[in-house]
PDB file of C-alpha atoms in Angstrom:
ATOM      1  CA  MET L 202     -22.874  28.042 -45.237  1.00  0.00           C
ATOM      2  CA  LEU L 203     -23.884  28.553 -41.592  1.00  0.00           C
ATOM      3  CA  HIS L 204     -26.110  25.520 -41.918  1.00  0.00           C
ATOM      4  CA  ASN L 205     -23.148  23.355 -42.984  1.00  0.00           C
ATOM      5  CA  CYS L 206     -20.889  24.747 -40.262  1.00  0.00           C
ATOM      6  CA  PHE L 207     -23.530  23.992 -37.647  1.00  0.00           C
ATOM      7  CA  PHE L 208     -23.833  20.357 -38.727  1.00  0.00           C
ATOM      8  CA  ARG L 209     -20.056  19.985 -38.848  1.00  0.00           C
ATOM      9  CA  LEU L 210     -19.855  21.247 -35.290  1.00  0.00           C
ATOM     10  CA  ILE L 211     -22.605  18.864 -34.226  1.00  0.00           C
ATOM     11  CA  TYR L 212     -20.825  15.990 -35.956  1.00  0.00           C
ATOM     12  CA  LYS L 213     -17.509  16.852 -34.257  1.00  0.00           C
ATOM     13  CA  PHE L 214     -19.208  17.117 -30.892  1.00  0.00           C
ATOM     14  CA  PHE L 215     -20.853  13.713 -31.133  1.00  0.00           C
ATOM     15  CA  SER L 216     -17.690  12.171 -32.559  1.00  0.00           C
ATOM     16  CA  PHE L 217     -15.724  13.492 -29.596  1.00  0.00           C
ATOM     17  CA  TYR L 218     -18.434  12.372 -27.181  1.00  0.00           C
ATOM     18  CA  SER L 219     -18.446   8.916 -28.767  1.00  0.00           C
ATOM     19  CA  TYR L 220     -14.657   8.783 -28.433  1.00  0.00           C
ATOM     20  CA  LEU L 221     -14.863   9.602 -24.745  1.00  0.00           C
ATOM     21  CA  CYS L 222     -17.542   6.979 -24.166  1.00  0.00           C
ATOM     22  CA  ARG L 223     -15.547   4.440 -26.099  1.00  0.00           C
ATOM     23  CA  MET L 224     -12.462   5.119 -23.977  1.00  0.00           C
ATOM     24  CA  LYS L 225     -14.281   5.293 -20.643  1.00  0.00           C
ATOM     25  CA  LEU L 226     -12.706   3.189 -17.904  1.00  0.00           C
ATOM     26  CA  SER L 227     -14.389   1.454 -14.978  1.00  0.00           C
ATOM     27  CA  ILE L 228     -12.226   1.084 -11.861  1.00  0.00           C
ATOM     28  CA  VAL L 229     -13.319  -1.415  -9.204  1.00  0.00           C
ATOM     29  CA  ILE L 230     -12.020  -1.119  -5.625  1.00  0.00           C
ATOM     30  CA  PRO L 231     -13.128  -3.806  -3.120  1.00  0.00           C
ATOM     31  CA  VAL L 232     -13.292  -2.328   0.392  1.00  0.00           C
ATOM     32  CA  TYR L 233     -12.980  -4.283   3.638  1.00  0.00           C
ATOM     33  CA  ARG L 234     -11.358  -3.155   6.899  1.00  0.00           C
ATOM     34  CA  VAL L 235      -9.014  -0.641   5.282  1.00  0.00           C
ATOM     35  CA  GLU L 236      -9.651   2.595   7.192  1.00  0.00           C
ATOM     36  CA  LYS L 237      -5.915   3.352   7.319  1.00  0.00           C
ATOM     37  CA  THR L 238      -5.219   3.002   3.606  1.00  0.00           C
ATOM     38  CA  LEU L 239      -8.537   3.680   1.845  1.00  0.00           C
ATOM     39  CA  GLN L 240      -8.056   7.436   1.529  1.00  0.00           C
ATOM     40  CA  ARG L 241      -4.642   7.035  -0.083  1.00  0.00           C
ATOM     41  CA  CYS L 242      -6.043   4.457  -2.473  1.00  0.00           C
ATOM     42  CA  VAL L 243      -9.142   6.408  -3.540  1.00  0.00           C
ATOM     43  CA  GLU L 244      -7.287   9.719  -3.850  1.00  0.00           C
ATOM     44  CA  SER L 245      -4.679   8.107  -6.104  1.00  0.00           C
ATOM     45  CA  VAL L 246      -7.540   7.304  -8.505  1.00  0.00           C
ATOM     46  CA  LEU L 247      -9.327  10.655  -8.194  1.00  0.00           C
ATOM     47  CA  GLU L 248      -6.044  12.479  -8.844  1.00  0.00           C
ATOM     48  CA  GLN L 249      -5.400  10.604 -12.095  1.00  0.00           C
ATOM     49  CA  SER L 250      -4.637  12.907 -15.019  1.00  0.00           C
ATOM     50  CA  PHE L 251      -7.117  10.784 -17.008  1.00  0.00           C
ATOM     51  CA  ARG L 252     -10.550  11.963 -15.884  1.00  0.00           C
ATOM     52  CA  ASP L 253     -13.128   9.982 -17.856  1.00  0.00           C
ATOM     53  CA  PHE L 254     -13.720   7.045 -15.549  1.00  0.00           C
ATOM     54  CA  GLN L 255     -16.307   5.352 -13.389  1.00  0.00           C
ATOM     55  CA  LEU L 256     -15.065   4.468  -9.898  1.00  0.00           C
ATOM     56  CA  ILE L 257     -16.936   1.635  -8.172  1.00  0.00           C
ATOM     57  CA  LEU L 258     -16.308   1.234  -4.440  1.00  0.00           C
ATOM     58  CA  VAL L 259     -17.541  -2.158  -3.258  1.00  0.00           C
ATOM     59  CA  ASP L 260     -18.122  -2.185   0.491  1.00  0.00           C
ATOM     60  CA  ASP L 261     -17.845  -5.908   1.204  1.00  0.00           C
ATOM     61  CA  GLY L 262     -19.668  -5.717   4.542  1.00  0.00           C
ATOM     62  CA  SER L 263     -16.816  -3.832   6.192  1.00  0.00           C
ATOM     63  CA  PRO L 264     -17.498  -3.560   9.970  1.00  0.00           C
ATOM     64  CA  ASP L 265     -15.492  -0.334  10.442  1.00  0.00           C
ATOM     65  CA  ASP L 266     -15.984   3.223   9.183  1.00  0.00           C
ATOM     66  CA  CYS L 267     -15.284   2.344   5.529  1.00  0.00           C
ATOM     67  CA  PRO L 268     -18.966   2.249   4.433  1.00  0.00           C
ATOM     68  CA  ARG L 269     -19.464   5.838   5.610  1.00  0.00           C
ATOM     69  CA  LEU L 270     -16.258   6.997   3.943  1.00  0.00           C
ATOM     70  CA  CYS L 271     -17.352   5.426   0.656  1.00  0.00           C
ATOM     71  CA  ASP L 272     -20.720   7.208   0.789  1.00  0.00           C
ATOM     72  CA  GLU L 273     -19.040  10.534   1.539  1.00  0.00           C
ATOM     73  CA  TRP L 274     -16.792  10.214  -1.519  1.00  0.00           C
ATOM     74  CA  ALA L 275     -19.777   9.344  -3.701  1.00  0.00           C
ATOM     75  CA  GLN L 276     -21.567  12.513  -2.543  1.00  0.00           C
ATOM     76  CA  LYS L 277     -18.561  14.617  -3.515  1.00  0.00           C
ATOM     77  CA  ASP L 278     -17.826  13.088  -6.942  1.00  0.00           C
ATOM     78  CA  SER L 279     -20.464  11.992  -9.469  1.00  0.00           C
ATOM     79  CA  ARG L 280     -18.043   9.500 -11.028  1.00  0.00           C
ATOM     80  CA  ILE L 281     -18.135   7.367  -7.867  1.00  0.00           C
ATOM     81  CA  GLU L 282     -20.684   4.615  -7.281  1.00  0.00           C
ATOM     82  CA  VAL L 283     -20.911   2.629  -4.060  1.00  0.00           C
ATOM     83  CA  ILE L 284     -22.106  -0.940  -3.614  1.00  0.00           C
ATOM     84  CA  HIS L 285     -22.920  -2.120  -0.086  1.00  0.00           C
ATOM     85  CA  LYS L 286     -23.083  -5.907   0.251  1.00  0.00           C
ATOM     86  CA  THR L 287     -22.684  -8.660   2.798  1.00  0.00           C
ATOM     87  CA  ASN L 288     -19.161  -9.953   3.192  1.00  0.00           C
ATOM     88  CA  GLY L 289     -18.236 -12.459   0.509  1.00  0.00           C
ATOM     89  CA  GLY L 290     -14.506 -12.008   0.033  1.00  0.00           C
ATOM     90  CA  LEU L 291     -12.322 -10.360  -2.600  1.00  0.00           C
ATOM     91  CA  SER L 292     -13.631 -12.323  -5.592  1.00  0.00           C
ATOM     92  CA  SER L 293     -17.244 -11.682  -4.644  1.00  0.00           C
ATOM     93  CA  ALA L 294     -16.568  -7.949  -4.291  1.00  0.00           C
ATOM     94  CA  ARG L 295     -14.816  -7.787  -7.663  1.00  0.00           C
ATOM     95  CA  ASN L 296     -17.653  -9.677  -9.334  1.00  0.00           C
ATOM     96  CA  SER L 297     -20.181  -7.235  -7.858  1.00  0.00           C
ATOM     97  CA  GLY L 298     -18.158  -4.345  -9.236  1.00  0.00           C
ATOM     98  CA  ILE L 299     -17.939  -5.939 -12.670  1.00  0.00           C
ATOM     99  CA  SER L 300     -21.734  -6.283 -12.758  1.00  0.00           C
ATOM    100  CA  LYS L 301     -22.089  -2.487 -12.371  1.00  0.00           C
ATOM    101  CA  ALA L 302     -19.253  -1.498 -14.706  1.00  0.00           C
ATOM    102  CA  THR L 303     -20.237   0.508 -17.801  1.00  0.00           C
ATOM    103  CA  GLY L 304     -16.830   1.337 -19.248  1.00  0.00           C
ATOM    104  CA  GLU L 305     -15.465  -0.207 -22.396  1.00  0.00           C
ATOM    105  CA  PHE L 306     -12.443  -1.147 -20.295  1.00  0.00           C
ATOM    106  CA  ILE L 307     -12.120  -2.195 -16.681  1.00  0.00           C
ATOM    107  CA  THR L 308      -9.355  -2.412 -14.097  1.00  0.00           C
ATOM    108  CA  PHE L 309      -9.015  -3.237 -10.409  1.00  0.00           C
ATOM    109  CA  VAL L 310      -7.269  -1.609  -7.462  1.00  0.00           C
ATOM    110  CA  ASP L 311      -6.898  -3.277  -4.070  1.00  0.00           C
ATOM    111  CA  SER L 312      -7.708  -0.868  -1.250  1.00  0.00           C
ATOM    112  CA  ASP L 313      -4.289  -1.283   0.413  1.00  0.00           C
ATOM    113  CA  ASP L 314      -2.608  -0.039  -2.748  1.00  0.00           C
ATOM    114  CA  TYR L 315      -2.402   3.042  -4.960  1.00  0.00           C
ATOM    115  CA  VAL L 316      -1.691   4.030  -8.544  1.00  0.00           C
ATOM    116  CA  SER L 317       0.802   6.586  -9.863  1.00  0.00           C
ATOM    117  CA  THR L 318      -0.918   9.772 -11.016  1.00  0.00           C
ATOM    118  CA  ASP L 319      -0.544   9.522 -14.789  1.00  0.00           C
ATOM    119  CA  THR L 320      -0.826   5.733 -15.095  1.00  0.00           C
ATOM    120  CA  TYR L 321      -4.214   5.489 -16.818  1.00  0.00           C
ATOM    121  CA  GLU L 322      -3.538   8.438 -19.127  1.00  0.00           C
ATOM    122  CA  LYS L 323      -0.411   6.660 -20.378  1.00  0.00           C
ATOM    123  CA  VAL L 324      -1.797   3.123 -20.515  1.00  0.00           C
ATOM    124  CA  LEU L 325      -5.333   3.630 -21.871  1.00  0.00           C
ATOM    125  CA  PRO L 326      -4.252   4.743 -25.370  1.00  0.00           C
ATOM    126  CA  LEU L 327      -2.507   1.368 -25.714  1.00  0.00           C
ATOM    127  CA  THR L 328      -5.851  -0.439 -25.381  1.00  0.00           C
ATOM    128  CA  GLU L 329      -7.080   0.836 -28.763  1.00  0.00           C
ATOM    129  CA  ASP L 330      -6.618  -2.512 -30.525  1.00  0.00           C
ATOM    130  CA  CYS L 331      -5.899  -4.716 -27.492  1.00  0.00           C
ATOM    131  CA  ASP L 332      -7.964  -6.763 -25.073  1.00  0.00           C
ATOM    132  CA  ILE L 333      -5.508  -6.625 -22.164  1.00  0.00           C
ATOM    133  CA  VAL L 334      -2.687  -4.211 -21.370  1.00  0.00           C
ATOM    134  CA  GLU L 335      -0.299  -5.067 -18.539  1.00  0.00           C
ATOM    135  CA  PHE L 336       1.776  -2.352 -16.856  1.00  0.00           C
ATOM    136  CA  PRO L 337       4.568  -2.331 -14.214  1.00  0.00           C
ATOM    137  CA  TYR L 338       4.224  -2.623 -10.463  1.00  0.00           C
ATOM    138  CA  CYS L 339       6.370  -2.298  -7.355  1.00  0.00           C
ATOM    139  CA  LYS L 340       5.724  -4.126  -4.095  1.00  0.00           C
ATOM    140  CA  PHE L 341       6.340  -2.231  -0.861  1.00  0.00           C
ATOM    141  CA  ASN L 342       6.331  -3.140   2.834  1.00  0.00           C
ATOM    142  CA  ASP L 343       5.316  -1.144   5.922  1.00  0.00           C
ATOM    143  CA  ALA L 344       8.617   0.747   5.813  1.00  0.00           C
ATOM    144  CA  GLN L 345       7.893   1.772   2.195  1.00  0.00           C
ATOM    145  CA  SER L 346      10.928  -0.187   1.043  1.00  0.00           C
ATOM    146  CA  ALA L 347      10.637  -1.674  -2.429  1.00  0.00           C
ATOM    147  CA  LEU L 348      10.603  -5.460  -2.170  1.00  0.00           C
ATOM    148  CA  GLU L 349      10.112  -6.313  -5.835  1.00  0.00           C
ATOM    149  CA  CYS L 350       9.478  -4.376  -9.039  1.00  0.00           C
ATOM    150  CA  LEU L 351       8.207  -5.745 -12.325  1.00  0.00           C
ATOM    151  CA  SER L 352       9.492  -4.020 -15.440  1.00  0.00           C
ATOM    152  CA  LEU L 353       8.015  -5.001 -18.783  1.00  0.00           C
ATOM    153  CA  GLU L 354       8.967  -4.718 -22.432  1.00  0.00           C
ATOM    154  CA  GLU L 355       6.944  -2.771 -24.956  1.00  0.00           C
ATOM    155  CA  LYS L 356       5.590  -5.854 -26.683  1.00  0.00           C
ATOM    156  CA  GLU L 357       2.446  -7.237 -28.308  1.00  0.00           C
ATOM    157  CA  TYR L 358       1.240 -10.843 -28.123  1.00  0.00           C
ATOM    158  CA  THR L 359      -1.335 -12.378 -30.426  1.00  0.00           C
ATOM    159  CA  ASP L 360      -0.398 -15.889 -29.271  1.00  0.00           C
ATOM    160  CA  MET L 361      -1.678 -16.217 -25.703  1.00  0.00           C
ATOM    161  CA  ASP L 362       0.538 -19.251 -25.046  1.00  0.00           C
ATOM    162  CA  GLU L 363       3.551 -17.118 -25.919  1.00  0.00           C
ATOM    163  CA  TYR L 364       2.413 -14.445 -23.465  1.00  0.00           C
ATOM    164  CA  TRP L 365       1.943 -17.049 -20.723  1.00  0.00           C
ATOM    165  CA  LEU L 366       5.286 -18.797 -21.286  1.00  0.00           C
ATOM    166  CA  GLU L 367       7.759 -16.385 -22.888  1.00  0.00           C
ATOM    167  CA  GLY L 368       6.217 -13.363 -21.199  1.00  0.00           C
ATOM    168  CA  GLU L 369       6.126 -15.412 -17.966  1.00  0.00           C
ATOM    169  CA  ALA L 370       2.612 -14.138 -17.256  1.00  0.00           C
ATOM    170  CA  TYR L 371       2.213 -17.035 -14.813  1.00  0.00           C
ATOM    171  CA  ARG L 372       4.522 -15.134 -12.432  1.00  0.00           C
ATOM    172  CA  HIS L 373       2.313 -12.020 -12.359  1.00  0.00           C
ATOM    173  CA  THR L 374      -1.294 -13.072 -12.910  1.00  0.00           C
ATOM    174  CA  TYR L 375      -2.471 -10.217 -10.666  1.00  0.00           C
ATOM    175  CA  ALA L 376      -5.751  -8.541 -11.581  1.00  0.00           C
ATOM    176  CA  TRP L 377      -4.616  -5.066 -10.551  1.00  0.00           C
ATOM    177  CA  ASN L 378      -1.752  -4.251 -12.940  1.00  0.00           C
ATOM    178  CA  LYS L 379      -3.835  -4.778 -16.062  1.00  0.00           C
ATOM    179  CA  ILE L 380      -6.563  -3.003 -18.002  1.00  0.00           C
ATOM    180  CA  TYR L 381      -9.077  -5.322 -19.676  1.00  0.00           C
ATOM    181  CA  ARG L 382     -11.711  -4.976 -22.343  1.00  0.00           C
ATOM    182  CA  ARG L 383     -14.807  -5.310 -20.195  1.00  0.00           C
ATOM    183  CA  THR L 384     -16.543  -7.787 -22.498  1.00  0.00           C
ATOM    184  CA  LEU L 385     -13.899 -10.375 -21.565  1.00  0.00           C
ATOM    185  CA  PHE L 386     -15.793 -10.708 -18.277  1.00  0.00           C
ATOM    186  CA  ASP L 387     -19.155 -11.396 -19.919  1.00  0.00           C
ATOM    187  CA  GLU L 388     -18.828 -15.085 -19.120  1.00  0.00           C
ATOM    188  CA  VAL L 389     -15.889 -15.000 -16.703  1.00  0.00           C
ATOM    189  CA  GLN L 390     -15.975 -14.372 -12.965  1.00  0.00           C
ATOM    190  CA  PHE L 391     -13.385 -14.487 -10.218  1.00  0.00           C
ATOM    191  CA  PRO L 392     -13.841 -17.795  -8.337  1.00  0.00           C
ATOM    192  CA  GLU L 393     -15.451 -17.064  -4.988  1.00  0.00           C
ATOM    193  CA  GLY L 394     -14.337 -18.686  -1.770  1.00  0.00           C
ATOM    194  CA  ARG L 395     -10.778 -19.478  -2.814  1.00  0.00           C
ATOM    195  CA  VAL L 396      -7.384 -17.834  -2.530  1.00  0.00           C
ATOM    196  CA  PHE L 397      -4.983 -16.987  -5.370  1.00  0.00           C
ATOM    197  CA  GLU L 398      -8.092 -16.283  -7.443  1.00  0.00           C
ATOM    198  CA  ASP L 399      -6.160 -14.389 -10.128  1.00  0.00           C
ATOM    199  CA  VAL L 400      -4.279 -17.535 -11.210  1.00  0.00           C
ATOM    200  CA  ALA L 401      -7.581 -19.247 -11.965  1.00  0.00           C
ATOM    201  CA  THR L 402      -9.038 -16.198 -13.731  1.00  0.00           C
ATOM    202  CA  LEU L 403      -6.365 -14.880 -16.096  1.00  0.00           C
ATOM    203  CA  PRO L 404      -6.185 -18.028 -18.302  1.00  0.00           C
ATOM    204  CA  SER L 405      -9.973 -17.815 -18.837  1.00  0.00           C
ATOM    205  CA  LEU L 406      -9.646 -14.194 -19.913  1.00  0.00           C
ATOM    206  CA  LEU L 407      -6.729 -15.013 -22.213  1.00  0.00           C
ATOM    207  CA  SER L 408      -8.806 -17.706 -23.906  1.00  0.00           C
ATOM    208  CA  LYS L 409     -11.150 -14.921 -25.078  1.00  0.00           C
ATOM    209  CA  ALA L 410      -8.462 -12.341 -25.913  1.00  0.00           C
ATOM    210  CA  ASN L 411      -7.006 -11.665 -29.350  1.00  0.00           C
ATOM    211  CA  LYS L 412      -4.146  -9.393 -28.377  1.00  0.00           C
ATOM    212  CA  VAL L 413      -2.242  -8.565 -25.183  1.00  0.00           C
ATOM    213  CA  ARG L 414       0.223  -5.718 -24.858  1.00  0.00           C
ATOM    214  CA  THR L 415       2.838  -5.147 -22.148  1.00  0.00           C
ATOM    215  CA  THR L 416       4.243  -1.697 -21.515  1.00  0.00           C
ATOM    216  CA  ARG L 417       6.801   0.224 -19.458  1.00  0.00           C
ATOM    217  CA  GLN L 418       4.240   2.985 -18.934  1.00  0.00           C
ATOM    218  CA  GLY L 419       2.435   3.571 -15.636  1.00  0.00           C
ATOM    219  CA  LEU L 420       3.057   2.117 -12.180  1.00  0.00           C
ATOM    220  CA  TYR L 421       0.947   0.252  -9.632  1.00  0.00           C
ATOM    221  CA  HIS L 422       2.068   0.407  -5.985  1.00  0.00           C
ATOM    222  CA  TYR L 423       1.298  -2.859  -4.193  1.00  0.00           C
ATOM    223  CA  TYR L 424       1.405  -2.932  -0.407  1.00  0.00           C
ATOM    224  CA  GLN L 425       2.839  -6.226   0.839  1.00  0.00           C
ATOM    225  CA  ASN L 426       0.766  -6.870   3.963  1.00  0.00           C
ATOM    226  CA  ALA L 427       2.772  -8.944   6.431  1.00  0.00           C
ATOM    227  CA  GLU L 428      -0.479 -10.664   7.411  1.00  0.00           C
ATOM    228  CA  GLY L 429      -1.806 -11.035   3.878  1.00  0.00           C
ATOM    229  CA  ILE L 430      -2.367 -14.287   2.021  1.00  0.00           C
ATOM    230  CA  THR L 431       0.765 -13.919  -0.139  1.00  0.00           C
ATOM    231  CA  ALA L 432       2.995 -13.685   2.927  1.00  0.00           C
ATOM    232  CA  THR L 433       1.208 -16.196   5.154  1.00  0.00           C
ATOM    233  CA  ALA L 434      -0.138 -18.823   2.756  1.00  0.00           C
ATOM    234  CA  THR L 435      -0.743 -22.192   4.377  1.00  0.00           C
ATOM    235  CA  GLY L 436      -0.035 -25.574   2.836  1.00  0.00           C
ATOM    236  CA  GLU L 437      -3.717 -25.950   1.962  1.00  0.00           C
ATOM    237  CA  GLN L 438      -3.781 -22.590   0.214  1.00  0.00           C
ATOM    238  CA  LEU L 439      -0.560 -23.300  -1.686  1.00  0.00           C
ATOM    239  CA  ALA L 440      -2.093 -26.621  -2.733  1.00  0.00           C
ATOM    240  CA  LEU L 441      -4.971 -24.688  -4.336  1.00  0.00           C
ATOM    241  CA  LEU L 442      -2.464 -22.489  -6.147  1.00  0.00           C
ATOM    242  CA  LEU L 443      -0.599 -25.542  -7.420  1.00  0.00           C
ATOM    243  CA  GLN L 444      -3.846 -27.208  -8.482  1.00  0.00           C
ATOM    244  CA  SER L 445      -4.724 -24.194 -10.658  1.00  0.00           C
ATOM    245  CA  HIS L 446      -1.416 -24.532 -12.494  1.00  0.00           C
ATOM    246  CA  VAL L 447      -1.663 -28.326 -12.786  1.00  0.00           C
ATOM    247  CA  ASP L 448      -5.172 -28.044 -14.243  1.00  0.00           C
ATOM    248  CA  LEU L 449      -3.810 -25.606 -16.796  1.00  0.00           C
ATOM    249  CA  VAL L 450      -0.911 -27.801 -17.928  1.00  0.00           C
ATOM    250  CA  LYS L 451      -3.210 -30.826 -18.181  1.00  0.00           C
ATOM    251  CA  ALA L 452      -5.394 -28.810 -20.551  1.00  0.00           C
ATOM    252  CA  ASN L 453      -2.344 -27.601 -22.480  1.00  0.00           C
ATOM    253  CA  PRO L 454       0.499 -30.184 -22.380  1.00  0.00           C
ATOM    254  CA  ARG L 455       2.836 -27.750 -24.143  1.00  0.00           C
ATOM    255  CA  PHE L 456       3.006 -25.767 -20.899  1.00  0.00           C
ATOM    256  CA  LEU L 457       4.342 -28.745 -18.964  1.00  0.00           C
ATOM    257  CA  HIS L 458       7.456 -28.940 -21.133  1.00  0.00           C
ATOM    258  CA  ASP L 459       8.484 -25.300 -20.721  1.00  0.00           C
ATOM    259  CA  THR L 460      11.523 -25.437 -18.425  1.00  0.00           C
ATOM    260  CA  ARG L 461      11.035 -22.099 -16.682  1.00  0.00           C
ATOM    261  CA  TYR L 462       7.338 -22.694 -16.043  1.00  0.00           C
ATOM    262  CA  HIS L 463       7.987 -26.230 -14.826  1.00  0.00           C
ATOM    263  CA  LEU L 464      10.626 -24.994 -12.372  1.00  0.00           C
ATOM    264  CA  TYR L 465       8.192 -22.345 -11.144  1.00  0.00           C
ATOM    265  CA  MET L 466       5.540 -24.998 -10.488  1.00  0.00           C
ATOM    266  CA  LEU L 467       8.164 -27.282  -8.962  1.00  0.00           C
ATOM    267  CA  ASN L 468       8.923 -24.628  -6.311  1.00  0.00           C
ATOM    268  CA  ILE L 469       5.242 -24.523  -5.354  1.00  0.00           C
ATOM    269  CA  GLN L 470       5.062 -28.332  -5.295  1.00  0.00           C
ATOM    270  CA  LEU L 471       8.061 -28.537  -2.942  1.00  0.00           C
ATOM    271  CA  ASP L 472       6.457 -25.973  -0.601  1.00  0.00           C
ATOM    272  CA  VAL L 473       3.185 -27.915  -0.605  1.00  0.00           C
ATOM    273  CA  ALA L 474       5.040 -31.143   0.221  1.00  0.00           C
ATOM    274  CA  LYS L 475       6.919 -29.373   3.006  1.00  0.00           C
ATOM    275  CA  PHE L 476       3.713 -28.110   4.648  1.00  0.00           C
ATOM    276  CA  LYS L 477       1.335 -30.976   3.916  1.00  0.00           C
ATOM    277  CA  GLY L 478       3.502 -34.042   3.428  1.00  0.00           C
ATOM    278  CA  GLN L 479       1.328 -35.271   0.577  1.00  0.00           C
ATOM    279  CA  SER L 480       2.410 -37.070  -2.579  1.00  0.00           C
ATOM    280  CA  PRO L 481       3.195 -34.721  -5.477  1.00  0.00           C
ATOM    281  CA  ILE L 482       0.520 -33.873  -8.035  1.00  0.00           C
ATOM    282  CA  LEU L 483       2.826 -32.096 -10.493  1.00  0.00           C
ATOM    283  CA  PRO L 484       3.319 -34.383 -13.512  1.00  0.00           C
ATOM    284  CA  HIS L 485       6.906 -35.200 -14.349  1.00  0.00           C
ATOM    285  CA  ALA L 486       8.509 -33.496 -17.345  1.00  0.00           C
ATOM    286  CA  ALA L 487      12.104 -33.242 -18.475  1.00  0.00           C
ATOM    287  CA  THR L 488      13.741 -29.836 -17.978  1.00  0.00           C
ATOM    288  CA  ASN L 489      16.760 -28.257 -19.624  1.00  0.00           C
ATOM    289  CA  PRO L 490      19.394 -27.309 -17.011  1.00  0.00           C
ATOM    290  CA  PHE L 491      21.476 -25.632 -19.718  1.00  0.00           C
ATOM    291  CA  LEU L 492      18.745 -23.254 -20.858  1.00  0.00           C
ATOM    292  CA  PRO L 493      20.227 -19.746 -21.231  1.00  0.00           C
ATOM    293  CA  GLY L 494      19.228 -17.320 -18.505  1.00  0.00           C
ATOM    294  CA  LEU L 495      18.760 -19.811 -15.675  1.00  0.00           C
ATOM    295  CA  ASN L 496      20.541 -19.032 -12.411  1.00  0.00           C
ATOM    296  CA  ILE L 497      22.612 -21.587 -10.495  1.00  0.00           C
ATOM    297  CA  ARG L 498      19.757 -22.636  -8.218  1.00  0.00           C
ATOM    298  CA  GLN L 499      17.441 -23.174 -11.176  1.00  0.00           C
ATOM    299  CA  ARG L 500      20.059 -25.255 -12.995  1.00  0.00           C
ATOM    300  CA  LEU L 501      20.579 -27.456  -9.937  1.00  0.00           C
ATOM    301  CA  LYS L 502      16.827 -27.976  -9.553  1.00  0.00           C
ATOM    302  CA  ALA L 503      16.518 -28.827 -13.230  1.00  0.00           C
ATOM    303  CA  LEU L 504      19.328 -31.404 -12.889  1.00  0.00           C
ATOM    304  CA  ALA L 505      17.696 -32.891  -9.795  1.00  0.00           C
ATOM    305  CA  ASN L 506      14.318 -32.991 -11.523  1.00  0.00           C
ATOM    306  CA  ASP L 507      15.768 -34.851 -14.491  1.00  0.00           C
ATOM    307  CA  HIS L 508      17.743 -37.367 -12.407  1.00  0.00           C
ATOM    308  CA  ILE L 509      15.623 -38.135  -9.349  1.00  0.00           C
ATOM    309  CA  GLY L 510      12.262 -36.553 -10.202  1.00  0.00           C
ATOM    310  CA  VAL L 511       9.826 -34.661  -7.985  1.00  0.00           C
ATOM    311  CA  ARG L 512       9.320 -37.567  -5.591  1.00  0.00           C
ATOM    312  CA  GLY L 513      13.064 -38.009  -5.172  1.00  0.00           C
ATOM    313  CA  MET L 514      13.526 -34.295  -4.487  1.00  0.00           C
ATOM    314  CA  ILE L 515      10.792 -34.342  -1.836  1.00  0.00           C
ATOM    315  CA  TYR L 516      12.343 -37.405  -0.181  1.00  0.00           C
ATOM    316  CA  LEU L 517      15.800 -35.786  -0.223  1.00  0.00           C
ATOM    317  CA  LEU L 518      14.505 -32.569   1.335  1.00  0.00           C
ATOM    318  CA  ARG L 519      12.821 -34.572   4.106  1.00  0.00           C
ATOM    319  CA  LEU L 520      16.101 -36.322   4.877  1.00  0.00           C
ATOM    320  CA  LEU L 521      17.955 -32.992   5.000  1.00  0.00           C
ATOM    321  CA  ARG L 522      15.408 -31.593   7.490  1.00  0.00           C
ATOM    322  CA  GLN L 523      15.833 -34.510   9.890  1.00  0.00           C
TER     323      GLN L 523
END
């Protein structure tokens, strides 16, 4: 009797241990010149109600006091690992973190940002049969005013094209408001040396995923840096963003004929033409100006696209600026 009870206890212990290991999360934080915000960022992770995680701080050759701060946190908490490397940019830092990740799932936090306390406890259970779970975010400025918030439906996608188009994933390709099955990155890396790296990465991950879930649970707080790439993108950088989308629609022509996605790309194309003055690279496709849910500006752009095309719109905007 005691013998059987002992083995049952052993079995339960190892089953529970296996469960914890299976649910373990790796969190990668690239660190570079963020002395003012790093503490807030790291503490938001350490204060998570979910405790079974590996935190990887990637010092990307930061020339300030960040390397020392990272080492101090690692000495205080055994869950923290620190990587010191020469500066290679955000993608390089994320890739270094991925190489050291041991969790079944992985997520990313930018060191300007922070995560609401119970986010991972609420979102991780949703990963049980999913490859990617996306959760809400809010963007804030220096004054802590909310600039934009993304709210999501509780929904599952087994068709990745549906997630990209109907879920409008192309609008929020960010790496940081998602939890991924780590094996998705076995043959995928963030492209180093380029901006808007998430746009080039998410489609590759989706090509390996079987199911994506979106949820209302959790919240990521994104700090909108007035000097960051999103706010100060040049024509050359926007051209790289556009090229990522154009490459995608060339590989999947169905995407080109989605009105909302085409209008989204059209906005980027018009900005690129404004800054660079180059001929458009966005292929022409008919749009539906009467599609339900479009606002007035979108309907007018769709009408202009159908009647005078991208080249005509660029020419008209040049005339109006004269």
